[in-house]
Every structure is written in structure tokens, then in C-alpha cells.
């Protein structure tokens, strides 16, 4: 008898951990926590692009408002979902940092923002069409691959936390000062102390409370400035094509298409990561729905003056830290983002949170992502196989852009664009090496390399405790002493006995 798995993304919502609704108050509180966690990242891209394009502060503010508005729309689409759109997981969407260098190159080449918007629209449309292809890679993403990718996500975010802790702006006079680092350390201490409190509500809100208390402390010591809150409009609607109609330049589209492939890879990794943390079933259709939401929102973002959208890895860490798995919490965060895009004054309030405060919280958040990946890697079998070299090599590739940011400077532009991201580097290498060593059997032996030779073939008592006298394996199937086949249950809980149970076991 054989059983098969099936996609459960459209089964009754009460059966999935992410479908728990915590109530309006909790949703808003935890949603605000998500917004504060990713706010620095989502406004950084429009700030950088605005500076490269030579925009005035007012026009740069339009870019920021558009980024917040579209991030909220994309988050709502991803979390709540529509038919064929949204993975319905607690994933926060926002402007992708992977596209920054490519967009700057397009801007400084003389084509300006209209060419950037045109390239984003076309490349995202192509990404939308190929999204189902990416969803099919799930069967090639066992724990050895997903654990490596998730670990790399956390490790590659560590420099972000460090820069935040130093002040965020490397051109500022106080960048790296003891005052900034001390403020980050104070916020980190608050996170740890609040997490230790025995009250569940306080512990789960430890990140948000630490950000609020850290900001209050910064205000008290003169390190937070709220004087600019009243500057600018209170309410503003996003204006379609504010920077002019898009233009479509072939070189710009090709370079942006490479970025879209990177974003698809990273978003797939983030969907898998949050699925592991939430402990929910993921099928290829659900991943495809998530990627379509990613690319669909990216395609319409330029209409309102924004750029490519992708899942924010730092918020995956927040889900792991708090244990709050509800997608409605993140949907509330999406509503807050939309509101910030329509009410610039609220955005200015959150922008006043010192970057060093975000850095102290980010150290825990991003470290938690890495720890989640390590926990998955701990379940991987390393004996008598090449999994150790798969993990080692993929992690090494993932760390190259972090250790040496200019490593790929002299490589072809398309290659540099893909491998300059540590996440996409690790993902590509982990998938390829897993295929080479675990799916292509030619050349494999029990002692095929020093990585395998260093591990003797042994069994732990816990692994044989369930066996009974007379149990034996024949052709990969387990039989008891009476000749009845014993079902073997896979890690996902399914029984994969494809052959009929015989009256007697075949003769060995």
C-alpha cells in the first residue's frame, strides 16, 4: 500500500499554525514590532537610490513613502493571499536590497529613474511567469540544503546589525563611536532581560519593548532627535508615475532580470525558512503562490515610484525569537506600512528611532535565524555520505561576499550580480552539490573522500531500540520475524511503502 503527500495550502485554515488569530490588540502590537524591525532596511533603498539620482529631499521622501506603501500592499498580498497569489505565511515584504547596485548603475549611466522603473516592470513580469519553475525545486531542498541556506541568511545579516549598532551612516562623525555601540548594547541587554521575564506577553514583545525603551533612553541622553516630525505633510496619496513614465532599455532590463533571479532564490529560501520555523506543510504550489505575490507586487511597484519587492529575512528571525507564528500579525504590520505610506508624519516618528537601537535588537534577531539553520543542520545525517562537504562548501561560498565584498569585482557583471549575494551563493551551491553527491549516484562509494572516511559506520542505541528480535532488511524494506513488512515513516510523517506487503519476505 502506498500513500502520497498533497498540498494543504487550501485546507481549512484552523489546521495550520500560521492561521491562529491572536486578536486585534495583539496583532497590532506584534505587527508594529515587525515594522520597527524592518523599517531601517526598507527606507535604506529609496534613500540610496534618491541620493544616486540627485533627488531633492522632498522627492526622496516620495520614494520613501512609495516604498512603505508598496511594502504594505505586498505584505498583505503575501500573508492574506488571493487565488494563485500569496504563500499565506508570516512574511514581511519590502524593497529588495539585492537590486541596489544594479539600479544605481542604471541611474548613473544616464538613463535615470524611468529606466529603472521600466526594467523592474519587465523583469518582474518575466519572473512572474517563471515562478512555478522555482517552486519545483522543493524536492531538491532537503534539510542539508535548507539548513545551510537558513544559517547563511542569519550570518549574512550580521554585518547589517553591526553597521546599525555603529550608527548606520558610515559618513557620520559618530559612526562606530562608543556612544552608538553602548546604546546598541543597552538595547541588547533590554531584549535579554525582557525575554527572561516570566510573563509570556512581555517576553514575546521583548523586541518591541526594548526598541521603545531604548529610544526613550536615547532621547534622555540626547541621542534621538524628534524635531523634524512636524516637517512635511501629514497625509499624502502616492501619485502614479510621479517621476515620469517608465522607459524600456534592453541592457537595463537584462541586468535587472539577473537581479530578479536572485530575488526569486532568496524569497524561496525565506519561504522555506519561515515554514520550518512555523512548522507548517509547504508544497510546490504554495511556494509558487508566494513567488507570484513577490513578482506581481514588484511589477506594479514602479507605477507608484517603488522597486522590486522581496521577503525580509530579518523578520523571519523575529518570528523565531517571539514564537508568534500568526500570519495575521504580519498582515497587521502590512496595514501599518500602508498607513505609514499614506501618513508621512508617522513614518517620520519611526524614522526617529536611532539606528543603534535597531542594531542591538538586530544582533538577537539575525543570530536567531542562523541558530534556526544550525538546529536544522543538527538533524542531518553525516555518516557514510557527502553531506559534510555539501554544508562546508556552500557555507564557504555564502561567506565570501561577507568576508571580501570585492571578491567578484572582476568577474562578468551577471556573475557578480548573482554571487555577490551570500544567500543566493549558498543556495545555488547547496542545491548543486546536493544534486551532485546525493542524487547522481555515479562515482559514489562508502569511502569516496576524506570527509566520508573520517566517519566510521556506526549505529546509536536509540536508532535500533525500536527493532525486535528477528527483524531484518531486504532490498531496503524492513520485515519482522514472521515475514510481515514493517512500514517505515518518513520525516514528514508519510508512509512510503511502495511495494505490496508479501506473504513471506523474499529470499535474501
Short mmCIF file of C-alpha atoms in Angstrom, two decimals:
data_model
loop_
_atom_site.label_atom_id
_atom_site.label_comp_id
_atom_site.label_asym_id
_atom_site.label_seq_id
_atom_site.Cartn_x
_atom_site.Cartn_y
_atom_site.Cartn_z
CA UNK A 1 0.00 0.00 0.00
CA UNK A 2 1.31 3.44 -0.80
CA UNK A 3 0.33 6.88 0.35
CA UNK A 4 1.18 10.21 -1.18
CA UNK A 5 1.51 13.70 0.18
CA UNK A 6 -0.62 16.53 -1.07
CA UNK A 7 -0.53 20.31 -0.83
CA UNK A 8 -2.56 21.61 2.11
CA UNK A 9 -2.44 25.32 1.42
CA UNK A 10 -6.17 25.44 0.73
CA UNK A 11 -7.40 23.22 3.56
CA UNK A 12 -9.40 24.75 6.41
CA UNK A 13 -7.27 27.45 7.98
CA UNK A 14 -7.71 26.27 11.58
CA UNK A 15 -5.43 23.29 10.91
CA UNK A 16 -2.36 25.41 10.25
CA UNK A 17 -0.25 27.10 12.98
CA UNK A 18 0.02 30.30 10.93
CA UNK A 19 -3.76 30.69 10.82
CA UNK A 20 -4.09 31.45 14.55
CA UNK A 21 -5.65 34.87 15.12
CA UNK A 22 -4.42 36.48 18.35
CA UNK A 23 -6.96 39.32 18.38
CA UNK A 24 -6.83 42.96 17.32
CA UNK A 25 -4.67 44.29 20.14
CA UNK A 26 -2.03 41.57 19.94
CA UNK A 27 -1.98 41.72 16.15
CA UNK A 28 -1.29 45.47 16.20
CA UNK A 29 1.40 45.19 18.90
CA UNK A 30 3.26 42.32 17.28
CA UNK A 31 2.72 43.84 13.84
CA UNK A 32 4.32 47.12 14.98
CA UNK A 33 7.24 45.07 16.26
CA UNK A 34 7.70 43.66 12.75
CA UNK A 35 7.55 47.15 11.22
CA UNK A 36 10.16 48.55 13.61
CA UNK A 37 12.43 45.59 12.88
CA UNK A 38 12.45 46.11 9.13
CA UNK A 39 11.93 49.88 8.92
CA UNK A 40 15.61 50.74 8.61
CA UNK A 41 16.05 48.25 5.78
CA UNK A 42 13.00 49.34 3.81
CA UNK A 43 13.85 53.06 3.85
CA UNK A 44 17.55 52.50 3.13
CA UNK A 45 17.00 51.58 -0.53
CA UNK A 46 15.00 54.69 -1.55
CA UNK A 47 17.48 56.85 0.40
CA UNK A 48 20.42 55.36 -1.51
CA UNK A 49 18.72 55.49 -4.92
CA UNK A 50 17.44 59.02 -4.29
CA UNK A 51 20.95 60.17 -3.47
CA UNK A 52 22.37 58.47 -6.60
CA UNK A 53 19.69 60.10 -8.76
CA UNK A 54 20.36 63.52 -7.25
CA UNK A 55 16.81 63.93 -5.98
CA UNK A 56 15.76 66.71 -3.65
CA UNK A 57 14.83 65.80 -0.05
CA UNK A 58 11.15 66.20 -0.94
CA UNK A 59 11.41 63.82 -3.92
CA UNK A 60 13.43 61.36 -1.86
CA UNK A 61 10.60 61.49 0.66
CA UNK A 62 8.23 60.48 -2.14
CA UNK A 63 10.41 57.43 -2.85
CA UNK A 64 10.36 56.50 0.85
CA UNK A 65 6.59 56.87 1.11
CA UNK A 66 6.16 54.74 -2.01
CA UNK A 67 8.44 52.05 -0.56
CA UNK A 68 6.40 51.91 2.64
CA UNK A 69 3.09 51.88 0.79
CA UNK A 70 4.08 49.12 -1.66
CA UNK A 71 5.78 47.11 1.10
CA UNK A 72 2.49 47.11 2.98
CA UNK A 73 0.48 46.14 -0.09
CA UNK A 74 2.90 43.32 -0.93
CA UNK A 75 2.85 42.10 2.69
CA UNK A 76 -0.94 41.95 2.72
CA UNK A 77 -0.93 40.06 -0.57
CA UNK A 78 1.67 37.59 0.75
CA UNK A 79 0.07 36.97 4.15
CA UNK A 80 -3.66 37.07 3.40
CA UNK A 81 -3.41 35.85 -0.17
CA UNK A 82 -5.63 35.71 -3.21
CA UNK A 83 -6.21 32.78 -5.56
CA UNK A 84 -2.76 31.96 -7.02
CA UNK A 85 -1.13 34.76 -5.00
CA UNK A 86 0.49 34.65 -1.56
CA UNK A 87 2.01 31.81 0.44
CA UNK A 88 -0.11 32.80 3.47
CA UNK A 89 2.84 32.74 5.85
CA UNK A 90 4.11 35.41 8.29
CA UNK A 91 6.45 37.03 5.76
CA UNK A 92 7.07 40.78 5.61
CA UNK A 93 7.66 42.17 2.11
CA UNK A 94 9.65 45.26 1.23
CA UNK A 95 12.05 46.81 -1.25
CA UNK A 96 14.80 44.32 -2.05
CA UNK A 97 18.36 45.37 -1.25
CA UNK A 98 19.66 42.91 -3.88
CA UNK A 99 18.75 45.35 -6.66
CA UNK A 100 20.51 48.42 -5.24
CA UNK A 101 23.83 48.15 -7.11
CA UNK A 102 22.09 47.37 -10.41
CA UNK A 103 19.66 50.28 -10.04
CA UNK A 104 22.50 52.67 -9.20
CA UNK A 105 24.34 51.51 -12.32
CA UNK A 106 21.26 52.20 -14.45
CA UNK A 107 20.77 55.64 -12.88
CA UNK A 108 24.38 56.80 -13.22
CA UNK A 109 24.55 55.55 -16.82
CA UNK A 110 22.32 58.48 -17.69
CA UNK A 111 19.03 56.64 -18.12
CA UNK A 112 17.66 57.85 -14.78
CA UNK A 113 14.80 56.55 -12.66
CA UNK A 114 12.37 56.00 -15.59
CA UNK A 115 14.74 53.34 -16.99
CA UNK A 116 14.95 51.72 -13.55
CA UNK A 117 11.17 51.57 -13.30
CA UNK A 118 10.84 50.13 -16.81
CA UNK A 119 13.47 47.48 -16.14
CA UNK A 120 11.78 46.47 -12.89
CA UNK A 121 8.37 46.15 -14.54
CA UNK A 122 9.57 43.94 -17.42
CA UNK A 123 11.95 41.75 -15.39
CA UNK A 124 9.34 41.23 -12.65
CA UNK A 125 6.77 40.21 -15.28
CA UNK A 126 9.21 37.60 -16.58
CA UNK A 127 9.88 36.50 -13.02
CA UNK A 128 6.14 36.11 -12.52
CA UNK A 129 5.98 33.72 -15.49
CA UNK A 130 8.88 31.54 -14.31
CA UNK A 131 7.80 31.47 -10.65
CA UNK A 132 6.26 27.96 -10.93
CA UNK A 133 9.63 26.63 -12.13
CA UNK A 134 11.29 27.81 -8.92
CA UNK A 135 8.56 26.20 -6.84
CA UNK A 136 9.51 22.79 -8.25
CA UNK A 137 12.91 22.86 -6.56
CA UNK A 138 11.34 21.88 -3.22
CA UNK A 139 12.16 18.19 -3.69
CA UNK A 140 15.79 19.18 -4.13
CA UNK A 141 15.81 21.07 -0.83
CA UNK A 142 16.27 18.50 1.96
CA UNK A 143 17.45 19.52 5.43
CA UNK A 144 21.10 19.61 4.35
CA UNK A 145 20.18 22.34 1.83
CA UNK A 146 17.55 24.29 3.78
CA UNK A 147 19.64 24.25 6.95
CA UNK A 148 22.62 25.63 5.06
CA UNK A 149 20.54 28.36 3.41
CA UNK A 150 18.84 29.43 6.63
CA UNK A 151 22.15 29.51 8.50
CA UNK A 152 23.63 31.66 5.73
CA UNK A 153 20.66 34.06 5.85
CA UNK A 154 21.36 34.74 9.52
CA UNK A 155 25.13 35.05 9.10
CA UNK A 156 24.91 37.38 6.09
CA UNK A 157 22.63 39.70 8.06
CA UNK A 158 25.17 40.10 10.87
CA UNK A 159 27.08 42.91 9.12
CA UNK A 160 23.77 44.79 8.86
CA UNK A 161 23.30 44.53 12.63
CA UNK A 162 26.89 45.62 13.20
CA UNK A 163 26.53 48.70 10.96
CA UNK A 164 23.27 49.58 12.69
CA UNK A 165 24.96 49.27 16.08
CA UNK A 166 27.73 51.60 14.89
CA UNK A 167 25.19 54.22 13.84
CA UNK A 168 24.12 53.19 10.35
CA UNK A 169 25.65 56.06 8.39
CA UNK A 170 29.34 55.38 7.70
CA UNK A 171 29.82 59.01 6.66
CA UNK A 172 28.66 60.38 10.03
CA UNK A 173 31.25 61.65 12.50
CA UNK A 174 29.95 59.44 15.29
CA UNK A 175 29.91 56.23 13.21
CA UNK A 176 31.37 53.48 15.36
CA UNK A 177 31.52 55.67 18.46
CA UNK A 178 31.31 54.15 21.91
CA UNK A 179 28.08 56.10 22.41
CA UNK A 180 26.38 54.32 19.49
CA UNK A 181 27.76 50.91 20.38
CA UNK A 182 26.87 51.49 24.04
CA UNK A 183 23.29 52.34 23.06
CA UNK A 184 23.11 49.15 20.99
CA UNK A 185 24.49 47.17 23.92
CA UNK A 186 21.89 48.72 26.24
CA UNK A 187 19.10 47.72 23.84
CA UNK A 188 20.52 44.19 23.58
CA UNK A 189 20.58 43.96 27.37
CA UNK A 190 16.93 45.06 27.47
CA UNK A 191 15.99 42.32 24.98
CA UNK A 192 17.72 39.67 27.08
CA UNK A 193 16.25 40.87 30.39
CA UNK A 194 12.73 41.20 29.00
CA UNK A 195 13.00 37.76 27.39
CA UNK A 196 13.88 36.34 30.81
CA UNK A 197 10.73 37.77 32.41
CA UNK A 198 8.27 35.03 33.32
CA UNK A 199 5.30 36.87 31.79
CA UNK A 200 4.65 35.46 28.32
CA UNK A 201 3.22 38.70 26.90
CA UNK A 202 6.29 40.69 27.94
CA UNK A 203 8.68 38.01 26.72
CA UNK A 204 7.02 37.84 23.30
CA UNK A 205 7.08 41.63 22.99
CA UNK A 206 10.68 41.87 24.20
CA UNK A 207 11.94 43.23 20.88
CA UNK A 208 9.28 45.95 20.63
CA UNK A 209 9.59 46.94 24.29
CA UNK A 210 13.38 47.06 24.01
CA UNK A 211 13.12 49.31 20.94
CA UNK A 212 10.72 51.66 22.72
CA UNK A 213 12.75 51.77 25.97
CA UNK A 214 16.00 52.09 24.04
CA UNK A 215 14.59 55.05 22.11
CA UNK A 216 13.36 56.70 25.31
CA UNK A 217 16.81 56.29 26.84
CA UNK A 218 18.40 57.69 23.68
CA UNK A 219 16.10 60.71 23.90
CA UNK A 220 17.05 61.22 27.55
CA UNK A 221 20.78 61.25 26.77
CA UNK A 222 20.34 63.39 23.64
CA UNK A 223 20.92 60.69 21.01
CA UNK A 224 17.43 60.81 19.44
CA UNK A 225 16.06 63.76 17.53
CA UNK A 226 12.29 64.17 17.07
CA UNK A 227 12.45 67.82 15.98
CA UNK A 228 11.74 67.07 12.30
CA UNK A 229 8.47 65.23 12.90
CA UNK A 230 6.38 68.30 12.08
CA UNK A 231 8.25 68.99 8.84
CA UNK A 232 6.34 67.90 5.73
CA UNK A 233 2.74 66.90 5.03
CA UNK A 234 0.68 64.82 7.42
CA UNK A 235 -1.24 62.95 4.70
CA UNK A 236 -0.23 62.22 1.11
CA UNK A 237 -1.53 59.80 -1.52
CA UNK A 238 1.01 58.03 -3.75
CA UNK A 239 0.97 59.58 -7.21
CA UNK A 240 1.22 57.23 -10.21
CA UNK A 241 4.28 57.91 -12.38
CA UNK A 242 5.37 60.83 -10.21
CA UNK A 243 8.87 60.62 -11.73
CA UNK A 244 7.60 60.28 -15.30
CA UNK A 245 6.54 57.34 -17.48
CA UNK A 246 8.89 54.34 -17.50
CA UNK A 247 11.35 53.82 -20.33
CA UNK A 248 12.44 50.38 -21.50
CA UNK A 249 16.16 49.95 -22.15
CA UNK A 250 17.28 46.44 -23.16
CA UNK A 251 20.60 46.43 -21.20
CA UNK A 252 18.82 47.68 -18.09
CA UNK A 253 16.14 45.00 -18.42
CA UNK A 254 18.72 42.21 -18.84
CA UNK A 255 20.73 43.34 -15.80
CA UNK A 256 17.56 43.65 -13.71
CA UNK A 257 16.40 40.20 -14.84
CA UNK A 258 19.50 38.71 -13.24
CA UNK A 259 18.55 40.51 -10.02
CA UNK A 260 15.05 39.04 -10.24
CA UNK A 261 16.53 35.53 -10.41
CA UNK A 262 18.48 36.32 -7.24
CA UNK A 263 15.32 37.65 -5.55
CA UNK A 264 13.38 34.53 -6.52
CA UNK A 265 16.14 32.40 -4.99
CA UNK A 266 16.24 34.43 -1.78
CA UNK A 267 12.45 34.57 -1.40
CA UNK A 268 12.22 30.81 -1.93
CA UNK A 269 14.80 30.39 0.84
CA UNK A 270 12.86 32.75 3.13
CA UNK A 271 9.57 30.93 2.49
CA UNK A 272 11.23 27.62 3.33
CA UNK A 273 12.89 29.15 6.40
CA UNK A 274 9.69 30.58 7.86
CA UNK A 275 7.88 27.34 7.00
CA UNK A 276 10.44 25.45 9.09
CA UNK A 277 10.09 27.90 11.98
CA UNK A 278 6.29 27.87 11.89
CA UNK A 279 6.35 24.07 11.45
CA UNK A 280 3.82 24.00 8.64
CA UNK A 281 3.49 21.98 5.46
CA UNK A 282 4.87 23.54 2.29
CA UNK A 283 4.08 22.25 -1.18
CA UNK A 284 5.37 23.49 -4.53
CA UNK A 285 2.03 25.22 -5.24
CA UNK A 286 2.24 27.24 -2.06
CA UNK A 287 5.78 28.33 -2.85
CA UNK A 288 4.70 29.27 -6.38
CA UNK A 289 1.86 31.38 -4.93
CA UNK A 290 4.38 33.17 -2.72
CA UNK A 291 6.72 33.87 -5.62
CA UNK A 292 3.86 35.14 -7.76
CA UNK A 293 2.93 37.58 -4.98
CA UNK A 294 6.57 38.66 -4.86
CA UNK A 295 6.83 39.25 -8.60
CA UNK A 296 3.30 40.62 -9.04
CA UNK A 297 3.86 43.32 -6.43
CA UNK A 298 7.28 44.07 -7.96
CA UNK A 299 5.70 44.55 -11.39
CA UNK A 300 3.20 47.17 -10.18
CA UNK A 301 5.54 48.87 -7.68
CA UNK A 302 7.12 51.22 -10.30
CA UNK A 303 3.69 52.69 -11.04
CA UNK A 304 3.77 54.23 -7.56
CA UNK A 305 7.51 55.00 -7.56
CA UNK A 306 8.92 51.90 -5.86
CA UNK A 307 11.16 48.99 -6.79
CA UNK A 308 11.49 45.19 -6.61
CA UNK A 309 9.81 43.58 -3.59
CA UNK A 310 11.07 40.58 -1.65
CA UNK A 311 10.68 38.87 1.72
CA UNK A 312 12.66 40.40 4.59
CA UNK A 313 14.95 37.83 6.20
CA UNK A 314 15.29 39.82 9.44
CA UNK A 315 11.59 39.37 10.12
CA UNK A 316 11.98 35.62 9.75
CA UNK A 317 14.29 35.94 12.76
CA UNK A 318 11.63 37.87 14.66
CA UNK A 319 9.16 35.00 14.13
CA UNK A 320 11.74 32.60 15.54
CA UNK A 321 12.54 34.82 18.55
CA UNK A 322 8.96 35.56 19.60
CA UNK A 323 7.38 32.25 18.63
CA UNK A 324 4.41 34.21 17.23
CA UNK A 325 3.51 32.26 14.08
CA UNK A 326 0.28 34.03 13.11
CA UNK A 327 0.19 35.47 9.60
CA UNK A 328 -2.46 37.93 10.76
CA UNK A 329 0.16 39.59 12.97
CA UNK A 330 2.30 40.28 9.90
CA UNK A 331 -0.82 41.35 7.97
CA UNK A 332 -1.38 43.95 10.71
CA UNK A 333 2.20 45.05 10.08
CA UNK A 334 1.30 45.38 6.41
CA UNK A 335 -1.61 47.67 7.28
CA UNK A 336 0.75 49.76 9.41
CA UNK A 337 3.17 50.04 6.46
CA UNK A 338 0.37 51.16 4.13
CA UNK A 339 -0.68 53.73 6.74
CA UNK A 340 2.90 54.98 7.04
CA UNK A 341 2.98 55.37 3.27
CA UNK A 342 -0.19 57.47 3.40
CA UNK A 343 0.76 59.35 6.59
CA UNK A 344 4.35 60.52 6.21
CA UNK A 345 4.27 62.04 9.70
CA UNK A 346 4.03 58.56 11.22
CA UNK A 347 6.94 57.47 9.11
CA UNK A 348 8.97 60.38 10.45
CA UNK A 349 8.21 59.26 14.01
CA UNK A 350 9.54 55.75 13.38
CA UNK A 351 12.47 57.17 11.41
CA UNK A 352 13.50 58.98 14.59
CA UNK A 353 14.32 55.63 16.26
CA UNK A 354 18.14 55.66 16.48
CA UNK A 355 19.81 53.14 14.19
CA UNK A 356 21.99 51.96 17.07
CA UNK A 357 18.85 50.86 18.91
CA UNK A 358 17.89 48.74 15.89
CA UNK A 359 21.40 47.28 15.90
CA UNK A 360 21.10 45.99 19.45
CA UNK A 361 17.86 44.19 18.64
CA UNK A 362 19.16 43.06 15.24
CA UNK A 363 22.00 41.12 16.84
CA UNK A 364 19.47 38.81 18.52
CA UNK A 365 17.12 38.67 15.55
CA UNK A 366 19.69 37.77 12.94
CA UNK A 367 21.53 35.42 15.27
CA UNK A 368 18.27 33.57 15.83
CA UNK A 369 17.92 32.97 12.08
CA UNK A 370 21.39 31.43 11.99
CA UNK A 371 20.63 29.34 15.08
CA UNK A 372 17.45 28.04 13.44
CA UNK A 373 19.51 26.88 10.48
CA UNK A 374 22.05 25.21 12.76
CA UNK A 375 19.20 23.39 14.50
CA UNK A 376 18.06 22.02 11.15
CA UNK A 377 21.62 21.01 10.23
CA UNK A 378 21.83 19.09 13.51
CA UNK A 379 19.15 16.72 12.15
CA UNK A 380 21.17 15.94 9.03
CA UNK A 381 22.83 12.52 8.70
CA UNK A 382 26.56 12.99 8.08
CA UNK A 383 27.76 9.38 8.28
CA UNK A 384 28.71 7.49 5.13
CA UNK A 385 27.69 10.32 2.79
CA UNK A 386 28.97 13.64 1.44
CA UNK A 387 26.64 15.93 3.38
CA UNK A 388 29.51 17.40 5.37
CA UNK A 389 31.26 18.66 2.23
CA UNK A 390 27.95 19.99 0.89
CA UNK A 391 27.41 22.09 4.01
CA UNK A 392 31.04 23.18 4.29
CA UNK A 393 31.39 24.30 0.67
CA UNK A 394 28.01 26.04 0.47
CA UNK A 395 28.62 27.92 3.73
CA UNK A 396 32.06 28.90 2.47
CA UNK A 397 30.60 30.37 -0.71
CA UNK A 398 27.94 32.16 1.32
CA UNK A 399 30.57 33.83 3.50
CA UNK A 400 32.79 35.04 0.64
CA UNK A 401 30.75 38.22 -0.07
CA UNK A 402 30.75 38.97 3.66
CA UNK A 403 34.47 38.39 4.21
CA UNK A 404 35.57 40.01 0.92
CA UNK A 405 32.85 42.25 -0.60
CA UNK A 406 35.04 42.96 -3.66
CA UNK A 407 35.82 39.29 -4.35
CA UNK A 408 33.74 39.18 -7.56
CA UNK A 409 34.65 42.68 -8.72
CA UNK A 410 36.49 41.48 -11.86
CA UNK A 411 34.01 38.74 -12.77
CA UNK A 412 31.38 39.22 -15.51
CA UNK A 413 28.61 41.56 -14.35
CA UNK A 414 25.91 38.88 -14.48
CA UNK A 415 28.05 36.53 -12.37
CA UNK A 416 28.88 39.24 -9.85
CA UNK A 417 25.20 40.17 -9.53
CA UNK A 418 24.22 36.60 -8.65
CA UNK A 419 27.11 35.62 -6.38
CA UNK A 420 27.52 39.00 -4.67
CA UNK A 421 24.59 37.89 -2.50
CA UNK A 422 25.77 35.45 0.12
CA UNK A 423 22.29 33.98 0.35
CA UNK A 424 21.99 33.21 -3.34
CA UNK A 425 25.61 31.96 -3.44
CA UNK A 426 24.97 29.47 -0.63
CA UNK A 427 21.59 28.45 -2.06
CA UNK A 428 22.97 27.76 -5.53
CA UNK A 429 25.98 25.81 -4.26
CA UNK A 430 23.97 23.80 -1.71
CA UNK A 431 21.42 22.77 -4.36
CA UNK A 432 24.05 21.89 -6.98
CA UNK A 433 26.25 19.95 -4.55
CA UNK A 434 23.27 18.09 -3.12
CA UNK A 435 22.32 17.08 -6.67
CA UNK A 436 25.89 16.02 -7.43
CA UNK A 437 26.51 13.94 -4.32
CA UNK A 438 23.05 12.77 -3.25
CA UNK A 439 21.09 12.46 -6.50
CA UNK A 440 23.76 11.46 -9.03
CA UNK A 441 24.97 8.07 -7.88
CA UNK A 442 27.80 7.50 -10.34
CA UNK A 443 31.22 7.59 -8.68
CA UNK A 444 29.81 7.30 -5.15
CA UNK A 445 31.34 4.78 -2.72
CA UNK A 446 31.23 4.31 1.03
CA UNK A 447 34.74 5.77 1.28
CA UNK A 448 34.66 8.31 -1.55
CA UNK A 449 36.55 11.11 0.20
CA UNK A 450 38.32 12.11 3.37
CA UNK A 451 35.03 13.65 4.58
CA UNK A 452 33.39 10.23 4.48
CA UNK A 453 36.44 8.27 5.54
CA UNK A 454 36.61 10.29 8.72
CA UNK A 455 33.27 8.91 9.91
CA UNK A 456 33.08 5.24 10.85
CA UNK A 457 29.86 3.42 10.12
CA UNK A 458 28.12 3.13 13.49
CA UNK A 459 24.59 2.97 14.89
CA UNK A 460 23.43 4.54 18.13
CA UNK A 461 21.34 2.54 20.59
CA UNK A 462 18.43 4.95 20.16
CA UNK A 463 18.36 4.11 16.46
CA UNK A 464 17.96 0.37 17.00
CA UNK A 465 15.82 0.49 20.14
CA UNK A 466 12.60 0.03 18.15
CA UNK A 467 13.83 -3.14 16.42
CA UNK A 468 12.70 -6.57 17.64
CA UNK A 469 14.37 -9.97 17.56
CA UNK A 470 14.25 -11.34 14.04
CA UNK A 471 13.74 -8.00 12.28
CA UNK A 472 15.72 -7.83 9.07
CA UNK A 473 16.20 -5.67 5.95
CA UNK A 474 15.84 -6.95 2.42
CA UNK A 475 16.24 -4.61 -0.54
CA UNK A 476 15.70 -1.57 1.62
CA UNK A 477 12.49 -2.97 3.22
CA UNK A 478 12.11 -3.96 6.87
CA UNK A 479 10.44 -7.27 7.83
CA UNK A 480 9.72 -8.76 11.24
CA UNK A 481 10.44 -12.35 12.25
CA UNK A 482 7.05 -13.52 10.87
CA UNK A 483 7.76 -12.02 7.43
CA UNK A 484 5.37 -9.07 7.68
CA UNK A 485 6.70 -5.84 6.29
CA UNK A 486 7.09 -3.07 8.88
CA UNK A 487 6.06 0.37 7.50
CA UNK A 488 8.82 2.99 7.55
CA UNK A 489 7.65 6.54 8.20
CA UNK A 490 9.48 9.41 6.54
CA UNK A 491 10.45 12.63 8.35
CA UNK A 492 7.33 14.36 7.05
CA UNK A 493 5.11 11.70 8.63
CA UNK A 494 4.12 9.92 5.42
CA UNK A 495 4.40 6.19 4.88
CA UNK A 496 6.34 5.45 1.72
CA UNK A 497 5.92 1.70 1.30
CA UNK A 498 5.51 1.47 -2.45
CA UNK A 499 5.65 -2.32 -2.79
CA UNK A 500 2.79 -4.62 -1.77
CA UNK A 501 3.31 -6.46 1.50
CA UNK A 502 4.15 -10.08 0.62
CA UNK A 503 3.04 -13.21 2.41
CA UNK A 504 6.66 -14.05 3.09
CA UNK A 505 9.79 -11.96 2.69
CA UNK A 506 11.76 -12.58 -0.47
CA UNK A 507 14.73 -14.83 -0.13
CA UNK A 508 17.86 -12.83 0.64
#
